[in-house]
Amino acid sequence: MADVSRETPEPDLALVTAVFAPDRLPALRRYVGLLAGDGVTRGLIGPREVPRLWDRHVLNCGLLSPLLPEGVHVVDLGSGAGLPGLVLALARPDLSVTLVEPMLRRTTFLTEACEALGLDRVRVVRGRAEEVVGERFDIVTARALAPLPKLLTWALPLVSSGGVVLAMKGSSAPEEVAASARELGRWRASAEVLTLSVPGSSVTTVVRVVPGRSSAIGWPTEHPARSTRPNRRKRS
Ligand SMILES: C[S@@+](CC[C@H](N)C(=O)[O-])C[C@H]1O[C@@H](n2cnc3c(N)ncnc32)[C@H](O)[C@@H]1O
Protein backbone atom coordinates (compact mmCIF):
# COMPACT_ATOMS: atom_id res chain seq x y z
CA MET A 1 0.00 0.00 0.00
CA ALA A 2 1.13 3.51 -0.68
CA ASP A 3 1.12 6.43 1.62
CA VAL A 4 1.89 9.97 0.57
CA SER A 5 3.93 11.04 3.51
CA ARG A 6 4.70 14.56 2.31
CA GLU A 7 0.95 15.23 2.07
CA THR A 8 0.02 13.45 5.28
CA PRO A 9 -1.18 15.96 7.85
CA GLU A 10 0.64 16.22 11.14
CA PRO A 11 -1.43 15.80 14.28
CA ASP A 12 -1.76 18.34 17.07
CA LEU A 13 0.32 16.41 19.60
CA ALA A 14 -1.42 17.85 22.67
CA LEU A 15 -4.76 16.77 21.28
CA VAL A 16 -3.81 13.30 20.12
CA THR A 17 -2.03 12.45 23.35
CA ALA A 18 -5.17 13.52 25.23
CA VAL A 19 -7.05 10.83 23.32
CA PHE A 20 -4.51 8.11 22.51
CA ALA A 21 -1.71 6.45 24.47
CA PRO A 22 1.61 7.82 23.15
CA ASP A 23 2.82 4.36 22.11
CA ARG A 24 -0.14 4.10 19.68
CA LEU A 25 0.85 7.20 17.73
CA PRO A 26 3.29 5.62 15.23
CA ALA A 27 0.64 3.14 14.04
CA LEU A 28 -2.04 5.83 13.93
CA ARG A 29 0.25 8.09 11.88
CA ARG A 30 0.82 5.22 9.49
CA TYR A 31 -2.94 4.69 9.13
CA VAL A 32 -3.48 8.39 8.45
CA GLY A 33 -0.76 8.09 5.81
CA LEU A 34 -2.64 5.21 4.18
CA LEU A 35 -5.88 7.19 4.20
CA ALA A 36 -4.13 10.21 2.66
CA GLY A 37 -2.42 7.97 0.09
CA ASP A 38 -4.31 4.89 -1.14
CA GLY A 39 -7.48 6.03 0.62
CA VAL A 40 -7.65 9.07 -1.65
CA THR A 41 -6.37 7.49 -4.88
CA ARG A 42 -8.85 4.61 -4.50
CA GLY A 43 -11.72 7.03 -3.89
CA LEU A 44 -12.43 6.08 -0.26
CA ILE A 45 -11.58 9.50 1.14
CA GLY A 46 -12.20 12.79 -0.59
CA PRO A 47 -9.03 14.84 -1.16
CA ARG A 48 -10.57 17.71 0.77
CA GLU A 49 -10.75 15.48 3.85
CA VAL A 50 -6.97 15.07 4.00
CA PRO A 51 -6.19 18.21 6.04
CA ARG A 52 -8.82 17.20 8.59
CA LEU A 53 -8.10 13.48 8.83
CA TRP A 54 -6.86 13.76 12.40
CA ASP A 55 -9.50 15.96 13.94
CA ARG A 56 -12.62 15.09 12.01
CA HIS A 57 -11.95 11.39 11.61
CA VAL A 58 -9.25 9.82 13.79
CA LEU A 59 -9.72 11.85 16.99
CA ASN A 60 -13.46 11.84 16.50
CA CYS A 61 -13.43 8.01 16.48
CA GLY A 62 -10.77 7.67 19.16
CA LEU A 63 -13.00 9.43 21.68
CA LEU A 64 -15.09 6.25 21.77
CA SER A 65 -12.23 4.22 23.16
CA PRO A 66 -12.79 4.87 26.89
CA LEU A 67 -16.36 3.59 26.52
CA LEU A 68 -15.03 0.11 25.68
CA PRO A 69 -14.11 -2.29 28.48
CA GLU A 70 -10.91 -4.31 28.29
CA GLY A 71 -10.76 -7.15 25.80
CA VAL A 72 -14.23 -6.89 24.30
CA HIS A 73 -15.24 -7.95 20.79
CA VAL A 74 -16.36 -5.02 18.65
CA VAL A 75 -18.19 -5.19 15.33
CA ASP A 76 -18.09 -2.03 13.22
CA LEU A 77 -20.92 -1.93 10.69
CA GLY A 78 -20.36 -0.06 7.43
CA SER A 79 -16.74 0.51 8.25
CA GLY A 80 -15.81 2.23 4.98
CA ALA A 81 -12.11 3.03 5.22
CA GLY A 82 -12.03 1.84 8.85
CA LEU A 83 -13.90 4.51 10.81
CA PRO A 84 -14.28 3.94 13.66
CA GLY A 85 -13.29 0.23 13.62
CA LEU A 86 -9.66 0.50 12.55
CA VAL A 87 -9.03 3.52 14.77
CA LEU A 88 -10.30 1.55 17.76
CA ALA A 89 -8.19 -1.48 16.81
CA LEU A 90 -5.11 0.75 16.55
CA ALA A 91 -5.86 2.56 19.79
CA ARG A 92 -6.68 -0.59 21.73
CA PRO A 93 -4.67 -3.73 20.91
CA ASP A 94 -6.69 -5.58 23.59
CA LEU A 95 -9.83 -5.46 21.43
CA SER A 96 -10.97 -7.98 18.83
CA VAL A 97 -12.55 -6.06 15.98
CA THR A 98 -14.73 -7.25 13.09
CA LEU A 99 -15.22 -4.80 10.23
CA VAL A 100 -18.37 -5.33 8.14
CA GLU A 101 -18.43 -3.58 4.80
CA PRO A 102 -20.19 -4.59 1.55
CA MET A 103 -18.05 -2.77 -1.03
CA LEU A 104 -15.13 -4.79 -2.43
CA ARG A 105 -12.99 -1.69 -3.03
CA ARG A 106 -13.31 -0.87 0.65
CA THR A 107 -12.80 -4.38 2.03
CA THR A 108 -9.66 -4.66 -0.13
CA PHE A 109 -8.33 -1.45 1.41
CA LEU A 110 -9.24 -2.64 4.91
CA THR A 111 -7.58 -6.04 4.44
CA GLU A 112 -4.41 -4.48 3.03
CA ALA A 113 -4.36 -1.84 5.77
CA CYS A 114 -4.61 -4.53 8.46
CA GLU A 115 -1.67 -6.35 6.90
CA ALA A 116 0.39 -3.17 6.58
CA LEU A 117 -0.37 -2.18 10.16
CA GLY A 118 0.14 -5.65 11.64
CA LEU A 119 -3.40 -5.84 13.03
CA ASP A 120 -3.91 -9.54 13.60
CA ARG A 121 -6.97 -9.15 15.84
CA VAL A 122 -9.04 -7.52 13.13
CA ARG A 123 -11.30 -9.51 10.80
CA VAL A 124 -12.70 -8.00 7.62
CA VAL A 125 -16.08 -9.34 6.50
CA ARG A 126 -17.47 -8.37 3.12
CA GLY A 127 -21.22 -8.10 3.50
CA ARG A 128 -24.11 -6.03 4.66
CA ALA A 129 -25.00 -5.48 8.29
CA GLU A 130 -28.35 -7.22 7.86
CA GLU A 131 -26.58 -10.30 6.47
CA VAL A 132 -24.58 -10.93 9.66
CA VAL A 133 -26.25 -13.88 11.34
CA GLY A 134 -25.35 -16.30 14.10
CA GLU A 135 -22.81 -14.03 15.75
CA ARG A 136 -23.00 -11.77 18.80
CA PHE A 137 -20.67 -8.97 19.82
CA ASP A 138 -20.03 -7.03 23.02
CA ILE A 139 -20.11 -3.73 21.18
CA VAL A 140 -21.69 -2.76 17.88
CA THR A 141 -20.36 0.50 16.44
CA ALA A 142 -21.40 2.44 13.35
CA ARG A 143 -20.68 5.89 11.98
CA ALA A 144 -22.62 7.52 9.15
CA LEU A 145 -24.30 4.25 8.18
CA ALA A 146 -28.06 4.76 8.44
CA PRO A 147 -30.71 6.67 10.40
CA LEU A 148 -30.93 5.34 13.95
CA PRO A 149 -34.21 3.41 13.58
CA LYS A 150 -32.83 1.45 10.61
CA LEU A 151 -29.44 1.05 12.23
CA LEU A 152 -31.02 -0.42 15.36
CA THR A 153 -32.88 -3.06 13.36
CA TRP A 154 -29.48 -4.25 12.12
CA ALA A 155 -27.42 -3.67 15.26
CA LEU A 156 -29.58 -4.80 18.18
CA PRO A 157 -29.84 -8.46 17.06
CA LEU A 158 -26.02 -8.59 17.07
CA VAL A 159 -25.56 -7.44 20.68
CA SER A 160 -24.52 -10.11 23.15
CA SER A 161 -25.91 -10.22 26.67
CA GLY A 162 -24.51 -7.23 28.55
CA GLY A 163 -23.48 -5.51 25.32
CA VAL A 164 -24.26 -2.11 23.85
CA VAL A 165 -24.65 -0.28 20.55
CA LEU A 166 -22.56 2.87 20.08
CA ALA A 167 -23.94 4.85 17.14
CA MET A 168 -21.87 7.88 16.16
CA LYS A 169 -24.25 10.64 15.17
CA GLY A 170 -24.33 14.38 14.60
CA SER A 171 -26.52 17.04 16.11
CA SER A 172 -29.63 15.15 14.99
CA ALA A 173 -29.01 12.49 17.65
CA PRO A 174 -31.84 13.50 20.03
CA GLU A 175 -34.36 13.54 17.16
CA GLU A 176 -33.10 10.18 15.92
CA VAL A 177 -33.55 8.71 19.39
CA ALA A 178 -37.10 10.06 19.48
CA ALA A 179 -37.76 8.53 16.04
CA SER A 180 -36.51 5.15 17.27
CA ALA A 181 -39.25 4.64 19.87
CA ARG A 182 -40.62 1.54 18.19
CA GLU A 183 -37.22 -0.19 17.84
CA LEU A 184 -36.23 0.74 21.40
CA GLY A 185 -39.52 -0.53 22.75
CA ARG A 186 -39.24 -3.79 20.84
CA TRP A 187 -35.91 -4.50 22.53
CA ARG A 188 -36.85 -2.86 25.85
CA ALA A 189 -33.78 -0.76 25.26
CA SER A 190 -32.65 2.51 26.75
CA ALA A 191 -30.83 5.14 24.71
CA GLU A 192 -28.77 8.07 25.85
CA VAL A 193 -26.94 10.74 23.90
CA LEU A 194 -23.34 11.30 24.96
CA THR A 195 -21.22 14.21 23.81
CA LEU A 196 -17.54 13.43 24.07
CA SER A 197 -14.54 15.69 23.68
CA VAL A 198 -11.19 16.66 25.09
CA PRO A 199 -10.15 20.31 25.45
CA GLY A 200 -9.59 21.79 21.98
CA SER A 201 -11.18 18.93 20.04
CA SER A 202 -14.43 18.78 18.12
CA VAL A 203 -17.29 17.07 19.86
CA THR A 204 -18.21 13.46 19.10
CA THR A 205 -21.89 12.68 19.61
CA VAL A 206 -22.70 9.06 20.38
CA VAL A 207 -26.01 7.35 21.01
CA ARG A 208 -25.44 4.52 23.47
CA VAL A 209 -28.20 1.93 23.33
CA VAL A 210 -28.49 -0.79 25.95
CA PRO A 211 -30.95 -3.61 25.24
CA GLY A 212 -33.20 -4.18 28.24
CA ARG A 213 -32.60 -7.90 28.30
CA SER A 214 -29.09 -7.14 29.57
CA SER A 215 -28.00 -5.13 32.56
CA ALA A 216 -24.75 -3.88 31.02
CA ILE A 217 -23.20 -4.23 34.48
CA GLY A 218 -19.56 -3.25 34.58
CA TRP A 219 -19.70 -0.96 31.56
CA PRO A 220 -18.18 2.49 31.86
CA THR A 221 -20.88 5.01 32.67
CA GLU A 222 -18.70 8.09 32.49
CA HIS A 223 -16.23 9.13 29.85
CA PRO A 224 -12.98 10.38 31.37
CA ALA A 225 -13.20 13.33 29.00
CA ARG A 226 -16.17 15.68 29.03
CA SER A 227 -19.44 13.82 28.82
CA THR A 228 -22.90 15.27 28.95
CA ARG A 229 -26.25 13.66 28.47
CA PRO A 230 -28.64 16.15 26.94
CA ASN A 231 -31.25 13.54 26.21
CA ARG A 232 -32.04 10.23 27.82
CA ARG A 233 -35.04 8.13 26.91
CA LYS A 234 -35.96 4.90 28.60
CA ARG A 235 -38.31 2.47 26.95
CA SER A 236 -39.43 -0.60 28.79
C1 LIG B 1 -21.06 7.03 4.62
S1 LIG B 1 -20.07 5.62 4.64
C2 LIG B 1 -19.38 5.69 6.26
C3 LIG B 1 -18.11 4.91 6.34
C4 LIG B 1 -17.40 5.01 7.71
N1 LIG B 1 -18.18 4.41 8.76
C5 LIG B 1 -17.09 6.45 8.03
O1 LIG B 1 -17.64 6.97 8.99
O2 LIG B 1 -16.29 7.06 7.31
C6 LIG B 1 -21.24 4.28 4.80
C7 LIG B 1 -20.60 2.93 4.60
O3 LIG B 1 -21.57 1.93 4.87
C8 LIG B 1 -21.50 0.95 3.85
N2 LIG B 1 -22.85 0.33 3.79
C9 LIG B 1 -23.92 0.73 3.06
N3 LIG B 1 -24.97 -0.07 3.32
C10 LIG B 1 -24.56 -0.99 4.23
C11 LIG B 1 -25.17 -2.09 4.90
N4 LIG B 1 -26.45 -2.41 4.67
N5 LIG B 1 -24.44 -2.80 5.78
C12 LIG B 1 -23.14 -2.47 6.03
N6 LIG B 1 -22.51 -1.45 5.43
C13 LIG B 1 -23.21 -0.72 4.54
C14 LIG B 1 -21.07 1.69 2.61
O4 LIG B 1 -20.47 0.84 1.66
C15 LIG B 1 -20.10 2.70 3.19
O5 LIG B 1 -18.79 2.20 3.24
mmCIF file of N, CA and C in Angstrom, residues 11-20 55 59 198-202:
data_model
loop_
_atom_site.group_PDB
_atom_site.id
_atom_site.type_symbol
_atom_site.label_atom_id
_atom_site.label_comp_id
_atom_site.label_asym_id
_atom_site.label_seq_id
_atom_site.Cartn_x
_atom_site.Cartn_y
_atom_site.Cartn_z
ATOM 1 N N PRO A 11 -0.441 15.604 13.225
ATOM 2 C CA PRO A 11 -1.435 15.803 14.280
ATOM 3 C C PRO A 11 -1.022 16.901 15.247
ATOM 4 N N ASP A 12 -2.010 17.457 15.940
ATOM 5 C CA ASP A 12 -1.757 18.336 17.067
ATOM 6 C C ASP A 12 -1.410 17.413 18.243
ATOM 7 N N LEU A 13 -0.148 17.417 18.632
ATOM 8 C CA LEU A 13 0.316 16.410 19.598
ATOM 9 C C LEU A 13 -0.410 16.496 20.928
ATOM 10 N N ALA A 14 -0.715 17.715 21.382
ATOM 11 C CA ALA A 14 -1.419 17.847 22.667
ATOM 12 C C ALA A 14 -2.785 17.177 22.589
ATOM 13 N N LEU A 15 -3.432 17.361 21.443
ATOM 14 C CA LEU A 15 -4.763 16.767 21.275
ATOM 15 C C LEU A 15 -4.702 15.248 21.167
ATOM 16 N N VAL A 16 -3.815 14.761 20.315
ATOM 17 C CA VAL A 16 -3.813 13.302 20.117
ATOM 18 C C VAL A 16 -3.366 12.566 21.374
ATOM 19 N N THR A 17 -2.461 13.161 22.138
ATOM 20 C CA THR A 17 -2.034 12.451 23.350
ATOM 21 C C THR A 17 -3.073 12.575 24.464
ATOM 22 N N ALA A 18 -4.051 13.486 24.283
ATOM 23 C CA ALA A 18 -5.171 13.519 25.233
ATOM 24 C C ALA A 18 -6.161 12.389 24.943
ATOM 25 N N VAL A 19 -6.093 11.866 23.724
ATOM 26 C CA VAL A 19 -7.055 10.831 23.320
ATOM 27 C C VAL A 19 -6.403 9.448 23.237
ATOM 28 N N PHE A 20 -5.169 9.398 22.748
ATOM 29 C CA PHE A 20 -4.512 8.107 22.511
ATOM 30 C C PHE A 20 -3.275 7.963 23.386
ATOM 31 N N ASP A 55 -8.463 15.442 13.045
ATOM 32 C CA ASP A 55 -9.500 15.960 13.941
ATOM 33 C C ASP A 55 -10.872 15.383 13.624
ATOM 34 N N LEU A 59 -9.417 11.447 15.607
ATOM 35 C CA LEU A 59 -9.716 11.850 16.988
ATOM 36 C C LEU A 59 -11.192 11.638 17.304
ATOM 37 N N VAL A 198 -12.275 16.242 24.208
ATOM 38 C CA VAL A 198 -11.189 16.661 25.092
ATOM 39 C C VAL A 198 -10.961 18.136 24.788
ATOM 40 N N PRO A 199 -10.321 18.887 25.696
ATOM 41 C CA PRO A 199 -10.145 20.312 25.453
ATOM 42 C C PRO A 199 -9.489 20.580 24.091
ATOM 43 N N GLY A 200 -10.141 21.422 23.282
ATOM 44 C CA GLY A 200 -9.591 21.791 21.975
ATOM 45 C C GLY A 200 -10.062 20.928 20.834
ATOM 46 N N SER A 201 -10.737 19.812 21.124
ATOM 47 C CA SER A 201 -11.179 18.928 20.036
ATOM 48 C C SER A 201 -12.610 19.259 19.632
ATOM 49 N N SER A 202 -13.009 18.740 18.469
ATOM 50 C CA SER A 202 -14.426 18.783 18.116
ATOM 51 C C SER A 202 -15.163 17.810 19.031
#
